[in-house]
Coordinates of C-alpha atoms in Angstrom, one line a residue:
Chain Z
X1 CA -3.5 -1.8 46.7
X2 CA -1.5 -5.4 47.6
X3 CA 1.4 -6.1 45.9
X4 CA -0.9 -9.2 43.8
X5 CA -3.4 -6.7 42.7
X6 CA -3.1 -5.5 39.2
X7 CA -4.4 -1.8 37.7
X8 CA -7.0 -1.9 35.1
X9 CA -6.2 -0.4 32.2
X10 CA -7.4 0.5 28.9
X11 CA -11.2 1.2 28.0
X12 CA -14.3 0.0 30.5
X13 CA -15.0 -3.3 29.9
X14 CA -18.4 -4.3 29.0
X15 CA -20.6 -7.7 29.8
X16 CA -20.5 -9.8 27.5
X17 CA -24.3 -10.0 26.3
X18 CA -23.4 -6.4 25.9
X19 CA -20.2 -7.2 23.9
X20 CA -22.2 -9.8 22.1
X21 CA -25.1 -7.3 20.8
X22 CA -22.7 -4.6 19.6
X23 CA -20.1 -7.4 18.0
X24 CA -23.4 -8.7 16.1
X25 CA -23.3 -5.8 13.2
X26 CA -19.4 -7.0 12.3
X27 CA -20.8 -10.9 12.5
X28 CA -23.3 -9.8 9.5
X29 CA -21.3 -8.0 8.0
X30 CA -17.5 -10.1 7.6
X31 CA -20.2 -12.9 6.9
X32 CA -20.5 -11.7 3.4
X33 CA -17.1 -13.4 3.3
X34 CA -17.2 -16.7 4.1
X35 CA -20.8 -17.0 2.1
X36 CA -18.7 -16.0 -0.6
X37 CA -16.1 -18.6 0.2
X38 CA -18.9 -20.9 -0.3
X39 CA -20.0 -20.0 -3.8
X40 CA -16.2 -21.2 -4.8
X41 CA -16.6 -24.8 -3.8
X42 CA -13.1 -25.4 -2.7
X43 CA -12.7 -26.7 0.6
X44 CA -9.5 -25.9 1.8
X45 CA -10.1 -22.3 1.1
X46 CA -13.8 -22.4 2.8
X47 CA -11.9 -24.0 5.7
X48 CA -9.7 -21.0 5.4
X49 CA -11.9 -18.5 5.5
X50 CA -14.3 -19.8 8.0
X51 CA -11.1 -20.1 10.6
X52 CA -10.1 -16.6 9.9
X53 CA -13.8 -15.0 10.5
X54 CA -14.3 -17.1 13.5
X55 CA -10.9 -16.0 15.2
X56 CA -11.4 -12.0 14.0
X57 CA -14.8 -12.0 15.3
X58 CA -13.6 -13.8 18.7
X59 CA -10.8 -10.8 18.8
X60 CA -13.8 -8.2 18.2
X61 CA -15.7 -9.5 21.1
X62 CA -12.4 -9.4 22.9
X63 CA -11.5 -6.0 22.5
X64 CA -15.6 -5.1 23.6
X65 CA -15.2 -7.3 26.7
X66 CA -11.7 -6.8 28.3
X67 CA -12.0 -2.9 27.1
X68 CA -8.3 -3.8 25.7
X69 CA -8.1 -2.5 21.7
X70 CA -4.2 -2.3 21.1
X71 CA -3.8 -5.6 22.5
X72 CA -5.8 -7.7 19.8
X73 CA -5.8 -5.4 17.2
X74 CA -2.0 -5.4 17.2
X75 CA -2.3 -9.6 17.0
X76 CA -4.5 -8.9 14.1
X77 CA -2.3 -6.6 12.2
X78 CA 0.4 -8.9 12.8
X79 CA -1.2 -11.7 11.5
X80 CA -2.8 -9.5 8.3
X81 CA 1.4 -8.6 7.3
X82 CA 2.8 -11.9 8.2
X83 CA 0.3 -13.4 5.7
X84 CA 1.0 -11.7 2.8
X85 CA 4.4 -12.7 1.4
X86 CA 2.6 -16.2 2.5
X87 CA 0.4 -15.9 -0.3
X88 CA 1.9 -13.2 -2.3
X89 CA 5.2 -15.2 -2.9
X90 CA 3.7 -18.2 -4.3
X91 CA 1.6 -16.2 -6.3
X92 CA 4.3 -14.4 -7.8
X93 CA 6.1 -17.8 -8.3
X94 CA 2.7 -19.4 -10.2
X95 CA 2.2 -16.4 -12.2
X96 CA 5.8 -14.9 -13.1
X97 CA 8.1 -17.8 -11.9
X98 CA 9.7 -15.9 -8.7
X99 CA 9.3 -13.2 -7.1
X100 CA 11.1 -11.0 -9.0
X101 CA 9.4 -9.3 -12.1
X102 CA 11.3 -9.7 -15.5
X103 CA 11.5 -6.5 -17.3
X104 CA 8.7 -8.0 -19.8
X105 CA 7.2 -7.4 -16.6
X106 CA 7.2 -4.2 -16.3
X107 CA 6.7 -2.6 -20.2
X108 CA 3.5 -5.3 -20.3
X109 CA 2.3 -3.4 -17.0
X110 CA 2.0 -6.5 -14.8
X111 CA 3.2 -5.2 -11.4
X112 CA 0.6 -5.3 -9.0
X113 CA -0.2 -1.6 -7.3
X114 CA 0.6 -1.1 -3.8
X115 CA -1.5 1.5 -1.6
X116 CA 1.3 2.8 -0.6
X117 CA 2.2 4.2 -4.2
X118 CA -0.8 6.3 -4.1
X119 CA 0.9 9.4 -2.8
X120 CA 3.2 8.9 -6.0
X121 CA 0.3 9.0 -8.6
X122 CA -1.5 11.7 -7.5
X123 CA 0.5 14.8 -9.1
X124 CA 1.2 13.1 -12.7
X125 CA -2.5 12.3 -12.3
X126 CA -3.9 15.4 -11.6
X127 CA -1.4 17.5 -14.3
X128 CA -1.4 14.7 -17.1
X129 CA -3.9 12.3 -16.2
X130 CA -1.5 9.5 -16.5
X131 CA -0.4 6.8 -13.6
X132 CA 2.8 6.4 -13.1
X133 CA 2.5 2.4 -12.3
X134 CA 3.8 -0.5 -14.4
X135 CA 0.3 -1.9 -13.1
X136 CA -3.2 -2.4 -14.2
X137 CA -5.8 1.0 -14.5
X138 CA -8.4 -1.1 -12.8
X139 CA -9.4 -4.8 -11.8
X140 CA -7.4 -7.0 -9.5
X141 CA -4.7 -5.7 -7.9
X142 CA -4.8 -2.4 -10.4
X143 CA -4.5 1.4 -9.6
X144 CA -8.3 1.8 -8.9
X145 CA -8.7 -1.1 -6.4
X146 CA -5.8 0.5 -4.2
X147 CA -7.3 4.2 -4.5
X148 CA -11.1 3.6 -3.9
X149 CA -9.3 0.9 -0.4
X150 CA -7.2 4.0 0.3
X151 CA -9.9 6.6 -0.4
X152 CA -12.7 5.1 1.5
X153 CA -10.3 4.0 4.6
X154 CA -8.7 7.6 4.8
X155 CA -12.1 9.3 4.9
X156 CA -13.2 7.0 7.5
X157 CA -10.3 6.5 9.8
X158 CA -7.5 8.7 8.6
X159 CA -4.2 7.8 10.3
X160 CA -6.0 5.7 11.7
X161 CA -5.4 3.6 8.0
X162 CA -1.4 3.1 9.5
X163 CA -3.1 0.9 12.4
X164 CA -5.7 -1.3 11.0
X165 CA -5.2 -1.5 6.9
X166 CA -1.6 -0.9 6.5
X167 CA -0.4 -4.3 4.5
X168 CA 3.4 -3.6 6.2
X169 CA 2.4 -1.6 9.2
X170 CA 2.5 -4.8 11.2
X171 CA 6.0 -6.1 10.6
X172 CA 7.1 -3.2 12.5
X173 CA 4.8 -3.8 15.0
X174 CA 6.0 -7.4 15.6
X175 CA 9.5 -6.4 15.7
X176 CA 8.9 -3.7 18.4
X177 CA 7.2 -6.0 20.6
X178 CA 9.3 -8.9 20.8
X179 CA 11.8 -7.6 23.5
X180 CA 10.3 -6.6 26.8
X181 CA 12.8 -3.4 27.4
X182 CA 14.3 -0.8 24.9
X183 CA 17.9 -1.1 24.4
X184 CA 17.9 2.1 22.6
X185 CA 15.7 5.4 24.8
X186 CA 16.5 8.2 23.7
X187 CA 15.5 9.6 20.2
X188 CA 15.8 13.1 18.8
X189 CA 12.0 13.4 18.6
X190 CA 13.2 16.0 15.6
X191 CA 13.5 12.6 13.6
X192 CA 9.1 12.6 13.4
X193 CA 9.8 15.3 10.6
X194 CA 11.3 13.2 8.8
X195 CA 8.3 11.4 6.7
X196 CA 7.1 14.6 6.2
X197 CA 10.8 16.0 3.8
X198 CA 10.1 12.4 2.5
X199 CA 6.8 13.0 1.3
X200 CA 7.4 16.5 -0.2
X201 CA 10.6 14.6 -1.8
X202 CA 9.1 12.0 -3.7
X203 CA 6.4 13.9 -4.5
X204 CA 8.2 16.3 -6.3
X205 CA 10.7 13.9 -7.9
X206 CA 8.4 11.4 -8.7
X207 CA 6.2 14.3 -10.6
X208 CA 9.1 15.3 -12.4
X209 CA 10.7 11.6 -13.3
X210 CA 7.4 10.2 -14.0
X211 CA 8.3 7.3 -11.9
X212 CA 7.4 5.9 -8.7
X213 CA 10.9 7.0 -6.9
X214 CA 10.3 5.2 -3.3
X215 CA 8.8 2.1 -5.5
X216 CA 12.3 2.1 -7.2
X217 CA 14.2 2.9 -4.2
X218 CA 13.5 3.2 -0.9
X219 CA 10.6 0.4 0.2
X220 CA 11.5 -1.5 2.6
X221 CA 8.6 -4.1 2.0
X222 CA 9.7 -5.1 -1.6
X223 CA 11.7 -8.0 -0.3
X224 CA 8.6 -9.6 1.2
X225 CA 6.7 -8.8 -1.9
X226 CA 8.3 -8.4 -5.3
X227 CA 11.0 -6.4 -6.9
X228 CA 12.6 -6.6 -10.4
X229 CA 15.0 -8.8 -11.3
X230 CA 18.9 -8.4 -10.8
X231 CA 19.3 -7.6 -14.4
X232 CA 21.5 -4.6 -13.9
X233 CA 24.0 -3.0 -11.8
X234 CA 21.1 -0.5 -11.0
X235 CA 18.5 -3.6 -10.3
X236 CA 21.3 -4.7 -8.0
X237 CA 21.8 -1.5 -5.8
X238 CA 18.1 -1.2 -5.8
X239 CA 17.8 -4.6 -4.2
X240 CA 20.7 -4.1 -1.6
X241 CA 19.0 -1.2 -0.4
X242 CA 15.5 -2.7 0.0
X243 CA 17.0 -5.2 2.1
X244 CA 18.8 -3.0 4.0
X245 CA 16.0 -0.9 4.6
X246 CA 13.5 -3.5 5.9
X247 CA 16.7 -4.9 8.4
X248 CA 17.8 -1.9 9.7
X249 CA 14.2 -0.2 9.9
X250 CA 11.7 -2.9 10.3
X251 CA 13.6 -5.5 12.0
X252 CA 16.5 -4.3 13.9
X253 CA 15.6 -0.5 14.6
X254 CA 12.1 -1.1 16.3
X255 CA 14.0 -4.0 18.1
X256 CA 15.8 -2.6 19.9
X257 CA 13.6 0.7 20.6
X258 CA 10.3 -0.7 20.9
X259 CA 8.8 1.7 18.5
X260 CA 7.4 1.7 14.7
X261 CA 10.4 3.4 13.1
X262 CA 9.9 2.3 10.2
X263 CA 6.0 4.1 10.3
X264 CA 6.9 6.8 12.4
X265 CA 10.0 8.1 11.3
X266 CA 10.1 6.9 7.6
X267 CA 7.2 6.3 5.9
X268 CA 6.0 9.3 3.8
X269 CA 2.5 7.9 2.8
X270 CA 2.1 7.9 7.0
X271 CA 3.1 11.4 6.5
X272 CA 0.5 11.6 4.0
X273 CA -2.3 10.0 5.6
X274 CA -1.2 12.5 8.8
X275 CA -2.1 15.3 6.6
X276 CA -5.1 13.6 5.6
X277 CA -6.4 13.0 9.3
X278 CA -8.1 16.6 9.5
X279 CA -11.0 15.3 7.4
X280 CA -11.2 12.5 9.6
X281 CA -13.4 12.6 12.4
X282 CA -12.3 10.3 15.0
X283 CA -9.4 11.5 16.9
X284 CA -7.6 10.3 20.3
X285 CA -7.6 13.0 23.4
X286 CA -6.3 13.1 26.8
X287 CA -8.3 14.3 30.0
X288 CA -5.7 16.7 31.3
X289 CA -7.8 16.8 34.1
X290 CA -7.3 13.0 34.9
X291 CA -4.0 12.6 33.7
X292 CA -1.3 12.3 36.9
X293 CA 1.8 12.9 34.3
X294 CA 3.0 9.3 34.9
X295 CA 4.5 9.7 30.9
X296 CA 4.0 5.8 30.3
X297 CA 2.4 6.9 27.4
X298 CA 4.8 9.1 25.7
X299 CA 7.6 6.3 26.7
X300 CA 5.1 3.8 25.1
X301 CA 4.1 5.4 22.4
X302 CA 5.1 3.5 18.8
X303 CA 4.8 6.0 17.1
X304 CA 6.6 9.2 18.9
X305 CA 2.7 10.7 18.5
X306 CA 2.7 12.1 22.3
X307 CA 5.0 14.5 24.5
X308 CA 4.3 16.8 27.4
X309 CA 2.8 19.5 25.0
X310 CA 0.0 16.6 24.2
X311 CA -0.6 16.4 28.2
X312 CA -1.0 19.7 28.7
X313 CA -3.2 20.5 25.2
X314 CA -5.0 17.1 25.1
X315 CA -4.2 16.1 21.9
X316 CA -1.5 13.8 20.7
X317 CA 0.7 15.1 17.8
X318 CA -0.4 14.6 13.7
X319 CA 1.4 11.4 13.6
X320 CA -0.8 9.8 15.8
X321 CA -1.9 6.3 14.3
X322 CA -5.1 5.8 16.8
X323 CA -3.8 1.8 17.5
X324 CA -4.8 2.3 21.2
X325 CA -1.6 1.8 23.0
X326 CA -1.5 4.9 25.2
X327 CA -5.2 4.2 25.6
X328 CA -4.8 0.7 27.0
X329 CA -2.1 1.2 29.4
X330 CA -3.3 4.5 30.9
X331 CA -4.4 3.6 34.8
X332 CA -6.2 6.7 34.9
X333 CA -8.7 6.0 31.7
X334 CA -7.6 10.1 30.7
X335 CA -7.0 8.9 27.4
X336 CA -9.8 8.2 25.1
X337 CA -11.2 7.9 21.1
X338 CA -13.1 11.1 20.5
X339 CA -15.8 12.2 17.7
X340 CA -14.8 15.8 16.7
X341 CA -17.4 18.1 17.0
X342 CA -19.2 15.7 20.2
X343 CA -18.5 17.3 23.8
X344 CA -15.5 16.0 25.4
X345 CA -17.9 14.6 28.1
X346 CA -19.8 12.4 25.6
X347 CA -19.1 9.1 26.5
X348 CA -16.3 7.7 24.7
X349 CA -17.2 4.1 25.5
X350 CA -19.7 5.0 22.2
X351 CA -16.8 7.0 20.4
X352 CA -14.7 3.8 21.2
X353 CA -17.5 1.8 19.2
X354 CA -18.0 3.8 17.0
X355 CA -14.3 4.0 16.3
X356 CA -13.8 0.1 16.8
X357 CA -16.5 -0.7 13.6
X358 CA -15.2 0.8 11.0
X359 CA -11.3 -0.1 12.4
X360 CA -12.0 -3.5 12.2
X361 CA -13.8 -3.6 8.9
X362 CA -11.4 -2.5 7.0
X363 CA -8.6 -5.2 9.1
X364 CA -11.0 -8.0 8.6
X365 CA -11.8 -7.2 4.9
X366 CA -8.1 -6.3 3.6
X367 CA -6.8 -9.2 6.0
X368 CA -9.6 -11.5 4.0
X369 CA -6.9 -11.3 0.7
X370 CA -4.4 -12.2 2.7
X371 CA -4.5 -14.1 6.0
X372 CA -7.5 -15.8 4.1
X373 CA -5.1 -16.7 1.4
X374 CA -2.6 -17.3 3.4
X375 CA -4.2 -19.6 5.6
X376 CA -5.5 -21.5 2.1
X377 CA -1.7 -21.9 1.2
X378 CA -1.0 -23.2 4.2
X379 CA -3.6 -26.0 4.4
X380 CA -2.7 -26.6 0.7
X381 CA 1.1 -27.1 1.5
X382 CA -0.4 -29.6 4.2
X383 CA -2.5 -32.1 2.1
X384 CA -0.5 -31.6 -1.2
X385 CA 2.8 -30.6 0.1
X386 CA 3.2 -27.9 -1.8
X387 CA 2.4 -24.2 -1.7
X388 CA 2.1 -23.4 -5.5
Chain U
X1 CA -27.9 24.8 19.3
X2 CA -25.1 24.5 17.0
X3 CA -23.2 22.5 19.7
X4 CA -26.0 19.8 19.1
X5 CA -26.1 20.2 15.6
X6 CA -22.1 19.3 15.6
X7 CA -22.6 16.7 17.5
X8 CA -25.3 14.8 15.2
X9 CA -23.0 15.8 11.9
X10 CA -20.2 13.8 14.4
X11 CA -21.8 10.8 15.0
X12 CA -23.5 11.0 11.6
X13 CA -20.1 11.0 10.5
X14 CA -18.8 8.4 12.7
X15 CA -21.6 5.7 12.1
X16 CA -20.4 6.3 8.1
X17 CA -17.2 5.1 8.8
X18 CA -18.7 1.5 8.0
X19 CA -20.1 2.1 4.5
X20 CA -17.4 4.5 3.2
X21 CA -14.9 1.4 4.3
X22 CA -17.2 -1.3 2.5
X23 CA -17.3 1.3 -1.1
X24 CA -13.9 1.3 -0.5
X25 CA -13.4 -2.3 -0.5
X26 CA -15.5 -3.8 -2.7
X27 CA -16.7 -1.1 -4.7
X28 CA -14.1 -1.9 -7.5
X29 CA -15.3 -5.8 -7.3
X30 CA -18.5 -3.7 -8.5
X31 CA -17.7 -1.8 -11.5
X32 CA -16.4 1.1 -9.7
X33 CA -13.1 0.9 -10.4
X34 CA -13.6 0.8 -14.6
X35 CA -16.0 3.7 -13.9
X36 CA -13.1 5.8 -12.0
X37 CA -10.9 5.2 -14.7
X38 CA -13.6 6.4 -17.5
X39 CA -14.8 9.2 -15.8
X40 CA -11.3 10.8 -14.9
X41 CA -10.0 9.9 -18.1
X42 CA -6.8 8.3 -16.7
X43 CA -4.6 6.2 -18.9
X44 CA -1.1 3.9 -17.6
X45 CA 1.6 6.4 -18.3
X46 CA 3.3 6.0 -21.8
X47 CA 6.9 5.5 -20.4
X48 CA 5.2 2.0 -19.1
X49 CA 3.1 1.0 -21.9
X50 CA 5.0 2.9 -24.6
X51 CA 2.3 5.1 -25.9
X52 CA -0.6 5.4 -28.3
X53 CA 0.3 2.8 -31.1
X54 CA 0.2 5.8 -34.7
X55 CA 0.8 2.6 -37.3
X56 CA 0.5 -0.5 -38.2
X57 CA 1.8 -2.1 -40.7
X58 CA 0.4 -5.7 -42.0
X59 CA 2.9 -8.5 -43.6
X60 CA 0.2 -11.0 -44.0
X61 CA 0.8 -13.7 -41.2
X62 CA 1.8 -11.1 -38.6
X63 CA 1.6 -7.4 -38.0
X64 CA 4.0 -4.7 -36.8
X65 CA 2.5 -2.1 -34.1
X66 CA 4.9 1.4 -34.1
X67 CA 3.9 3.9 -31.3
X68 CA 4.5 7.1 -31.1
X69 CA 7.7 8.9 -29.8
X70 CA 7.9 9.1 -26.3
X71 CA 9.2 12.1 -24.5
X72 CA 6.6 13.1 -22.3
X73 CA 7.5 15.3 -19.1
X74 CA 5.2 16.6 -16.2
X75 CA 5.7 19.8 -18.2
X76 CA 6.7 20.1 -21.8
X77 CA 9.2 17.0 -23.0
X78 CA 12.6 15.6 -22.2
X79 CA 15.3 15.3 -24.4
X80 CA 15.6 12.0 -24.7
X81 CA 12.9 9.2 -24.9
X82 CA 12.3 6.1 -27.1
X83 CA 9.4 4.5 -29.3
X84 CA 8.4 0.9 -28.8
X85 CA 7.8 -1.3 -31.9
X86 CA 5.7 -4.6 -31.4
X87 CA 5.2 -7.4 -33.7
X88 CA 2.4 -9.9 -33.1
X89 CA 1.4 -12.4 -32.7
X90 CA 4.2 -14.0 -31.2
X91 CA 3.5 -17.3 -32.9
X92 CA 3.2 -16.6 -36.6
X93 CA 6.4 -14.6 -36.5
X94 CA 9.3 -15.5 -38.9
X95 CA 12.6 -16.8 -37.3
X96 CA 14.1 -13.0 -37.6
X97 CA 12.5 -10.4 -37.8
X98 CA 14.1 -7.7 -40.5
X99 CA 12.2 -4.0 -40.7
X100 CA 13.0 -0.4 -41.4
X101 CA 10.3 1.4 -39.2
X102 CA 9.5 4.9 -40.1
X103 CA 9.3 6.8 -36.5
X104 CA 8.8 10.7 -37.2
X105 CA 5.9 10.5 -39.4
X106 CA 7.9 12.3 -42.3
X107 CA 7.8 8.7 -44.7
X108 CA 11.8 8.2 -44.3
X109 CA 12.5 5.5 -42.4
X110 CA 14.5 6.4 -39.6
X111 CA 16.5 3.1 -38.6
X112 CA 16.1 -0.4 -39.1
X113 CA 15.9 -3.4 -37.1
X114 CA 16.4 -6.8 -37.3
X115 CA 15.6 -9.3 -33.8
X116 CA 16.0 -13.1 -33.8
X117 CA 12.4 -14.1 -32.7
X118 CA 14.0 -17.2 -30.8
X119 CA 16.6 -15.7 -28.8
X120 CA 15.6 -11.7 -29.0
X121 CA 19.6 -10.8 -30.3
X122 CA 18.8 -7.5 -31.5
X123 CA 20.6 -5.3 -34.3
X124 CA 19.9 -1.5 -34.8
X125 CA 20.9 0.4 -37.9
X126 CA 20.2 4.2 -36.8
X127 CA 19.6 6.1 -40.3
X128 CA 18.5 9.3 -38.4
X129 CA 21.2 11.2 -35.5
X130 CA 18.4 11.4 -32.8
X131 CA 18.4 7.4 -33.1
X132 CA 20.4 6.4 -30.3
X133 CA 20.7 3.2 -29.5
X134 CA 18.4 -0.2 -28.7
X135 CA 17.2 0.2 -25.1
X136 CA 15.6 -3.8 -25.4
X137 CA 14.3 -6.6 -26.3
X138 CA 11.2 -8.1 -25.1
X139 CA 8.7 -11.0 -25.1
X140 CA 5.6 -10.2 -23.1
X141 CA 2.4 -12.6 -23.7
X142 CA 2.0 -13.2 -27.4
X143 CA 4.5 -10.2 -28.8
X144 CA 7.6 -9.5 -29.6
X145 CA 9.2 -5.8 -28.9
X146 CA 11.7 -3.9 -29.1
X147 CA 12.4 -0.1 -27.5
X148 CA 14.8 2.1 -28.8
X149 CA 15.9 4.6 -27.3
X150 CA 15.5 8.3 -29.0
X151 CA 17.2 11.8 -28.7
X152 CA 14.0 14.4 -29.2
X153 CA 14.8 15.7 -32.5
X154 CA 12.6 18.8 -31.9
X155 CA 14.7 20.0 -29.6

């Protein structure tokens, strides 16, 4: 190999008719949206919507064509979290005057519910049959919209929900990819267990307190959402530690590692949906065969989801997020997206595919309340001036 | 055999990934969501909404809503909680509101309140020991409430 000649990585890549064919099911599909769009009439928000299903689909035929899936996906996800406090924000501001929520707020149940929270609910639920959510039951941005998103994205992808559908997931992901090399290398890889104490944590106290504990205390992503007004000592220690939380885990921690921390060593609904992921049935494996122990992809990892164990077993660890990293920059194609239950020799250009459909359904649909919207505040701000 | 028949339950699986995504989505924009929350029976918890309302009492112009005592634990109840008290509608309220509110059910009223509608200055008279205090004052759309905050006199 010359010193000019670069290693392909990632998946096969495929020609482009090829690419074209396959891509044509998510054209039809994320079409649904901008027909929509059209029914409303405005044109700034048609304009908006049309830009955003033109650009995800290009990314789509992308990831078919170059055989790169981390790559575009990761631009997508980024895009879908920047774009929500874009919208959210001035949302907040036309409907409760900031972003903070008064405490009228919260005894008339106006909060809006947060997939994350879901892991909260589910004990009161199941015992009393009450939500534990100054939100709506159902309609809008109530309980039911986030369960039946989370439900029907956990059955289909599993983890893989912390990749493509995660509203936050992608602030962390910007962060740990603005800086070329680590500053920080080594990590107790103890610290994966973390989510998991979380989890069993808030679970517990959140069942006994009838409140949503990390809501209240430890979520990182309130200050580029909402979060209740400074009107006690308590509302002030709550906010100091939110913004703590997103600057020392989302911004500064990933950084300077290069890695999620925020998703792989904090978040307990990822420690959830990791649980979850048996009753999932697409899954990442590694040819053990093919593999040369070149350990790019447990260095590379964002999650901490692969060690030498994973090498030698073929299977990267629960926490494993399936966004295609290790995939992408393995130059010996041993890693690969699996159906369980197919032969590991089944082709997994087709698990890939398979994999990639209903991955990018769920990015383009939950990314259509947001980077849609977002993209409508935007050209509003630009003929009006104004965002609101 | 089997190996073939786990295969086609994989892919089977695999190719759902798509529609169980799209219920997921926009099945809530279709009536699923209000269908959830009938079937299962779910309701907001009562330390957010303040509970089943158990009276109401009607002054003509306006009306005052008094739920029920709120203690409610995952198991059993706490010892302390509160009861909410709404007046509505906002509008057709006098300039201060003056009430006794009966909270225990046993017809002796068990402390009385008295809000400025304008500027929600609140004043609690506690007749009962378990009343402890007013917990707030609130104006959510079109009502006026107040929560007061309860020692559980059953226990």
């Amino acid at each position: 190999m010359t010193a000019s000649t670069k290693t392909r990585t990632g998946s096969p890549p495929m020609a482009i008719w090829k690419a074209l064919l396959l891509s044509l099911p998510m054209f039809l599909i994320t079409a649904l949206l901008p027909l929509q769009a059209l029914e409303s009439g405005e044109l700034s928000y048609i304009v908006a919507i049309l830009v955003m299903w033109l650009g995800f689909n290009v990314a789509f035929i992308l990831m078919l064509t170059t055989g790169q899936t981390y790559r575009y996906r990761s631009v997508l996800f980024i895009l879908l979290a920047v774009a929500l406090p874009l919208w959210f924000i001035p949302m907040m501001i036309e409907t409760h005057g900031s972003m903070m929520l008064s405490e009228e707020a919260f005894v008339s149940a106006e909060a809006n519910f947060c997939p994350l929270a879901t892991f909260m609910v589910i004990v009161p639920a199941l015992v009393k049959r009450i939500v534990i959510f100054p939100s709506a039951l159902a309609g809008g941005l109530g309980f039911a919209t986030a369960a039946f998103m989370w439900a029907g994205s956990t059955l289909a992808l599993g983890r893989g929900w912390c990749s493509w559908g995660c509203l936050f997931g992608g602030w962390d992901e910007l962060f740990s990819r603005l800086r070329k090399r680590a500053v920080i290398k080594n990590i107790d890889r103890r610290w994966i267990y973390l989510p998991f104490g979380l989890l069993l944590a808030i679970v517990l106290l959140s069942a006994v307190t009838l409140s949503p504990i990390y809501c209240e205390w430890l979520c990182p992503f309130k200050i580029v959402t909402e979060f209740q007004a400074p009107t006690s000592l308590l509302a002030i220690i709550q906010i100091i530690t939110f913004v703590v939380l997103f600057f020392a885990l989302v911004v500064v921690l990933p950084l300077l590692t290069r890695r999620r921390i925020q998703c792989g060593l904090f978040c307990p609904f990822g420690a959830l949906q990791s649980l979850l992921n048996k009753i999932n049935i697409f899954e990442v494996r590694i040819d053990p065969e093919k593999c040369n122990q070149c350990k790019r992809c447990i260095r590379e990892c964002p999650t901490f989801s692969l060690n030498e164990g994973s090498l030698e077993s073929g299977n990267p660890l629960i926490t494993c997020t399936k966004c295609a990293r290790c995939i992408d920059i393995c130059t010996k194609n041993a890693i690969s997206f699996h159906i369980k239950g197919t032969s590991l020799q089944a082709s997994p250009a087709v698990a890939r595919v398979l994999y990639l459909y209903p991955g990018f359904v769920l990015l383009f649909f939950i990314s259509s309340a947001n980077v849609g919207a977002a993209l409508h505040r935007i050209v509003k701000l630009i003929t009006t001036g104004s965002m609101i | 055999m089997m190996k073939i028949l786990k295969a086609i339950c994989g892919y089977t699986l695999a190719v759902l990934g798509v529609p169980l995504v799209l219920i997921g989505i926009m099945g809530p924009s279709y009536g699923l969501g209000e269908l959830f929350i009938s079937a299962t029976g779910l309701t907001l918890s009562p330390w957010f909404d303040g509970g089943e309302v158990v009276q109401t009492i009607d002054h003509g112009t306006y009306q005052t809503h008094v739920h029920r005592m709120v203690f409610d634990a995952l198991i059993g109840e706490r010892k302390e909680g509160f009861v909410q008290v709404d007046w509505v509608p906002l509008d057709a309220l006098p300039a201060r509101v003056d009430e006794e509110i009966e909270a225990d059910g046993d017809g002796q009223a068990d402390f009385r309140v008295e809000v400025d509608t304008a500027n929600k200055e609140s004043t609690l008279t506690p007749y009962a020991s378990w009343v402890l205090e007013l917990e707030g004052t609130y104006k959510p759309e079109g009502s006026l409430m107040v929560r007061v905050r309860l020692r559980n006199p059953s226990r």
